[in-house]
Amino acid sequence: MRRGQFLLFVGLLLILLTMALSTAQAAVDASLDRQVIREGETVQLTLEVEGQSNSQPDTSPLERDFDLLGTSSSSQLSIINGRANTRTRWAITLSPKRMGELEIPSLPVGTQQSPTLKLKVEKASAPALDGRADIFIESEALSTKPYVQAQLLLRIRLFHGVDISEGSLSDPSAEQVLVQRIGKDRRFTTYRGGRKYQVFERLYALFPQSSGQMEIAAPVFDGQVPDRRRQRSRSGRIFGNDPFGDLFPTTKKVRVRGKSLAIEVRPQPEAASGKYWLPATAVEMSESWSDEGDEIRVGDPLTRTLSLTVRGLTAAQLPDLTEISPAGVNSYPDKAELTTETEGDKGVIGRRQQKIAYIPTRPGSLELPGVVVEWWDVENDRLERRVLPARRLQVVPATDTPIAAEPPADESVTSGSLPLSLSSPSPAGVSTVVSGAAPGYWPWIAALFALAWLITLLLWWRSGSSVDQSIEPDSVPAADSAAARKRFRTACGRNDPSGARAALIAWGRAEWSKAPPSGLDDVAERFEDVEVRELILQLDHHLYGGGDSWDGTRLLSAVKKLPLAKPHVIDNSSRLPPLYPNKSHF
């Protein structure tokens, strides 16, 4: 190797070593915009390296003592004496988690490390007195010792003396506490320490679910405000002015933390040891009835509507008002209607409305139970009671009592030379007319009557009429259409197929009094709606063949939605006899 080549090789090697040493000795510059801050304030950490860096700083060591509100990066190119210089910068906004002397640890950026820094966080002075804080939060509990499950109103106010570009305020939180925001947010202006502040106010209702010490976490505001220091540093860059400063104002992220609250929650007092616990400020209860009379018939429904309004509790906390029914009546409670409302600064109002249908099952005296609601007056600290009295009713028998069926035309029976006329027997009894019968013929007449009675009973048993004859529709007057319709609804509601059949036939005979239907299939034919006819025939088949229990809901719903067809004369000669004949002929 020639001497010139050797010197060139050594020179290149020295240059590479110099570059490597300079790179190894290069470090990450780190700085804080402030070394001393107050509790609740934020600080900005700036990391800077020379050259264009593709690496990102590892900020995980900061999470022990700080909340990271955001990180931004930028590159800066400068030309000095014809030489270009590039620097990469990261700006990290930090919110300290505690007071005292904090350390900003060394952070790796690729293969390089930043130096450690010190930060002092001091206790904040009262902003309401000195007026020096740009943003601060006040929290106020409107009750210092609430009862367990009772409403605790909490008011949170955000004061800001600077413009806020955007921001969010956290909701209060605590262990085993239900939180509900009340009403709309309020905005107003006030003065603190001689400084004007805009105030953002929010009201909450808290419901602690356990007694004892409760700590409500400090509210936190995260937002962006104008960065005055950066605006001042930019001013004067171009002939002493920054023409773009007003068009593109710079902002910085801020985090402001309020103060936590310690609340003592009292347990349920021994004086309020009932079956439910209602801590409230006011309770109202009322009722209404579908019929205010003192008399009701067996099978007729009576609806009771109970309304309960409680201030200071949600509807979900209100008790069930359904009582156990007394003997002689069936009760059918509807699903309760629950609503929760808010009323200004007074918090929540819970409402519960409960409807209960009573259907008497036997005649006699009936007493429907009263309703008693016990609640704890949290303002006066005492037990209160609201009472609705019991109601006494007289239950009378239903109008559809069994009456003898209309007799058919007489048949003449001849015994020797003596004519004998008998009417068709009925379930209620037998009517006989004997003309010129000598005493000696009476035993034969009695035997003939007994034979006819046995034949009648056999025919009724085979046709299933024994199930329905006790409520035979012939007993209903033709003009009493409304009563028959009411009995039909009641029977369908109780899933009583026999009662529904009898009431439907009676209803049809009342509607078509000039051409009354002879049976259930005859009633079905007089409806124009195919679905109604099919459901009536299904009822008839169920009574004839038995089987599973019958559900009257579909039939009642179908008949309710359309009126009966116009009356018309039915030609009985062209159709099959009914499954349940109403009369027997001998």
Tab-separated table of N, CA, C and O in Angstrom, residues 276 278 283-289 304-309 321 323 367-375 383-391:
chain	number	residue	atom	x	y	z
A	276	TYR	N	-90.312	-2.151	54.592
A	276	TYR	CA	-89.536	-1.405	53.607
A	276	TYR	C	-89.067	-0.089	54.229
A	276	TYR	O	-89.595	0.374	55.252
A	278	LEU	N	-88.179	3.913	53.517
A	278	LEU	CA	-88.437	5.033	52.628
A	278	LEU	C	-87.948	6.336	53.264
A	278	LEU	O	-88.722	7.056	53.903
A	283	VAL	N	-94.224	12.555	51.126
A	283	VAL	CA	-94.895	11.403	50.535
A	283	VAL	C	-96.372	11.745	50.361
A	283	VAL	O	-97.012	12.244	51.286
A	284	GLU	N	-96.908	11.486	49.180
A	284	GLU	CA	-98.322	11.676	48.893
A	284	GLU	C	-98.886	10.381	48.324
A	284	GLU	O	-98.228	9.727	47.514
A	285	MET	N	-100.133	10.033	48.737
A	285	MET	CA	-100.765	8.798	48.272
A	285	MET	C	-102.255	9.055	48.051
A	285	MET	O	-102.904	9.744	48.853
A	286	SER	N	-102.795	8.504	46.967
A	286	SER	CA	-104.208	8.663	46.651
A	286	SER	C	-104.707	7.422	45.941
A	286	SER	O	-103.914	6.567	45.513
A	287	GLU	N	-106.055	7.332	45.795
A	287	GLU	CA	-106.652	6.200	45.101
A	287	GLU	C	-107.911	6.643	44.378
A	287	GLU	O	-108.514	7.671	44.702
A	288	SER	N	-108.322	5.866	43.385
A	288	SER	CA	-109.584	6.083	42.673
A	288	SER	C	-110.164	4.717	42.312
A	288	SER	O	-109.431	3.727	42.191
A	289	TRP	N	-111.494	4.684	42.132
A	289	TRP	CA	-112.199	3.434	41.849
A	289	TRP	C	-112.972	3.575	40.544
A	289	TRP	O	-113.439	4.664	40.198
A	304	ARG	N	-109.251	-0.699	41.088
A	304	ARG	CA	-108.723	0.265	42.052
A	304	ARG	C	-107.376	0.786	41.521
A	304	ARG	O	-106.503	-0.006	41.156
A	305	THR	N	-107.206	2.104	41.473
A	305	THR	CA	-105.981	2.728	41.010
A	305	THR	C	-105.305	3.428	42.186
A	305	THR	O	-105.869	4.354	42.766
A	306	LEU	N	-104.086	2.967	42.534
A	306	LEU	CA	-103.313	3.541	43.640
A	306	LEU	C	-102.167	4.363	43.081
A	306	LEU	O	-101.467	3.927	42.162
A	307	SER	N	-101.961	5.560	43.617
A	307	SER	CA	-100.889	6.457	43.169
A	307	SER	C	-100.037	6.849	44.371
A	307	SER	O	-100.565	7.280	45.397
A	308	LEU	N	-98.715	6.693	44.225
A	308	LEU	CA	-97.764	7.028	45.285
A	308	LEU	C	-96.704	7.961	44.707
A	308	LEU	O	-96.081	7.645	43.693
A	309	THR	N	-96.509	9.115	45.352
A	309	THR	CA	-95.509	10.108	44.943
A	309	THR	C	-94.575	10.371	46.112
A	309	THR	O	-95.032	10.711	47.210
A	321	LEU	N	-97.525	-1.872	46.079
A	321	LEU	CA	-98.729	-1.558	46.858
A	321	LEU	C	-99.775	-2.658	46.799
A	321	LEU	O	-100.862	-2.494	47.328
A	323	GLU	N	-101.793	-5.682	47.861
A	323	GLU	CA	-102.049	-6.409	49.103
A	323	GLU	C	-102.647	-7.785	48.798
A	323	GLU	O	-103.167	-8.027	47.712
A	367	GLU	N	-114.834	-6.824	52.334
A	367	GLU	CA	-114.010	-5.691	52.743
A	367	GLU	C	-112.678	-5.762	52.002
A	367	GLU	O	-111.882	-6.674	52.196
A	368	LEU	N	-112.442	-4.779	51.131
A	368	LEU	CA	-111.169	-4.683	50.429
A	368	LEU	C	-110.165	-3.973	51.317
A	368	LEU	O	-110.481	-2.954	51.932
A	369	PRO	N	-108.938	-4.488	51.414
A	369	PRO	CA	-107.993	-3.983	52.419
A	369	PRO	C	-107.562	-2.544	52.152
A	369	PRO	O	-107.523	-2.086	51.007
A	370	GLY	N	-107.224	-1.838	53.220
A	370	GLY	CA	-106.632	-0.516	53.107
A	370	GLY	C	-105.141	-0.614	52.815
A	370	GLY	O	-104.564	-1.698	52.772
A	371	VAL	N	-104.519	0.521	52.599
A	371	VAL	CA	-103.089	0.582	52.283
A	371	VAL	C	-102.410	1.523	53.269
A	371	VAL	O	-102.878	2.644	53.478
A	372	VAL	N	-101.316	1.043	53.871
A	372	VAL	CA	-100.550	1.843	54.824
A	372	VAL	C	-99.109	1.935	54.315
A	372	VAL	O	-98.492	0.920	54.011
A	373	VAL	N	-98.591	3.149	54.215
A	373	VAL	CA	-97.214	3.391	53.790
A	373	VAL	C	-96.496	4.163	54.887
A	373	VAL	O	-96.900	5.274	55.235
A	374	GLU	N	-95.448	3.559	55.453
A	374	GLU	CA	-94.628	4.229	56.464
A	374	GLU	C	-93.360	4.770	55.800
A	374	GLU	O	-92.744	4.092	54.978
A	375	TRP	N	-92.966	5.995	56.164
A	375	TRP	CA	-91.780	6.598	55.581
A	375	TRP	C	-91.075	7.438	56.644
A	375	TRP	O	-91.666	7.849	57.646
A	383	LEU	N	-90.604	9.248	62.093
A	383	LEU	CA	-91.391	8.302	61.317
A	383	LEU	C	-92.761	8.902	61.009
A	383	LEU	O	-93.420	9.448	61.886
A	384	GLU	N	-93.180	8.805	59.752
A	384	GLU	CA	-94.483	9.293	59.320
A	384	GLU	C	-95.254	8.146	58.673
A	384	GLU	O	-94.688	7.102	58.334
A	385	ARG	N	-96.580	8.359	58.494
A	385	ARG	CA	-97.436	7.297	57.954
A	385	ARG	C	-98.513	7.913	57.058
A	385	ARG	O	-99.092	8.944	57.392
A	386	ARG	N	-98.763	7.269	55.926
A	386	ARG	CA	-99.871	7.629	55.044
A	386	ARG	C	-100.802	6.424	54.940
A	386	ARG	O	-100.353	5.295	54.759
A	387	VAL	N	-102.136	6.683	55.079
A	387	VAL	CA	-103.111	5.590	55.168
A	387	VAL	C	-104.251	5.836	54.186
A	387	VAL	O	-104.776	6.958	54.091
A	388	LEU	N	-104.615	4.792	53.443
A	388	LEU	CA	-105.845	4.762	52.658
A	388	LEU	C	-106.784	3.761	53.315
A	388	LEU	O	-106.405	2.609	53.546
A	389	PRO	N	-108.019	4.147	53.663
A	389	PRO	CA	-108.906	3.256	54.430
A	389	PRO	C	-109.382	2.067	53.604
A	389	PRO	O	-109.359	2.090	52.360
A	390	ALA	N	-109.823	1.032	54.320
A	390	ALA	CA	-110.426	-0.131	53.663
A	390	ALA	C	-111.803	0.259	53.113
A	390	ALA	O	-112.403	1.256	53.520
A	391	ARG	N	-112.317	-0.538	52.207
A	391	ARG	CA	-113.625	-0.259	51.599
A	391	ARG	C	-114.536	-1.468	51.764
A	391	ARG	O	-114.141	-2.590	51.427
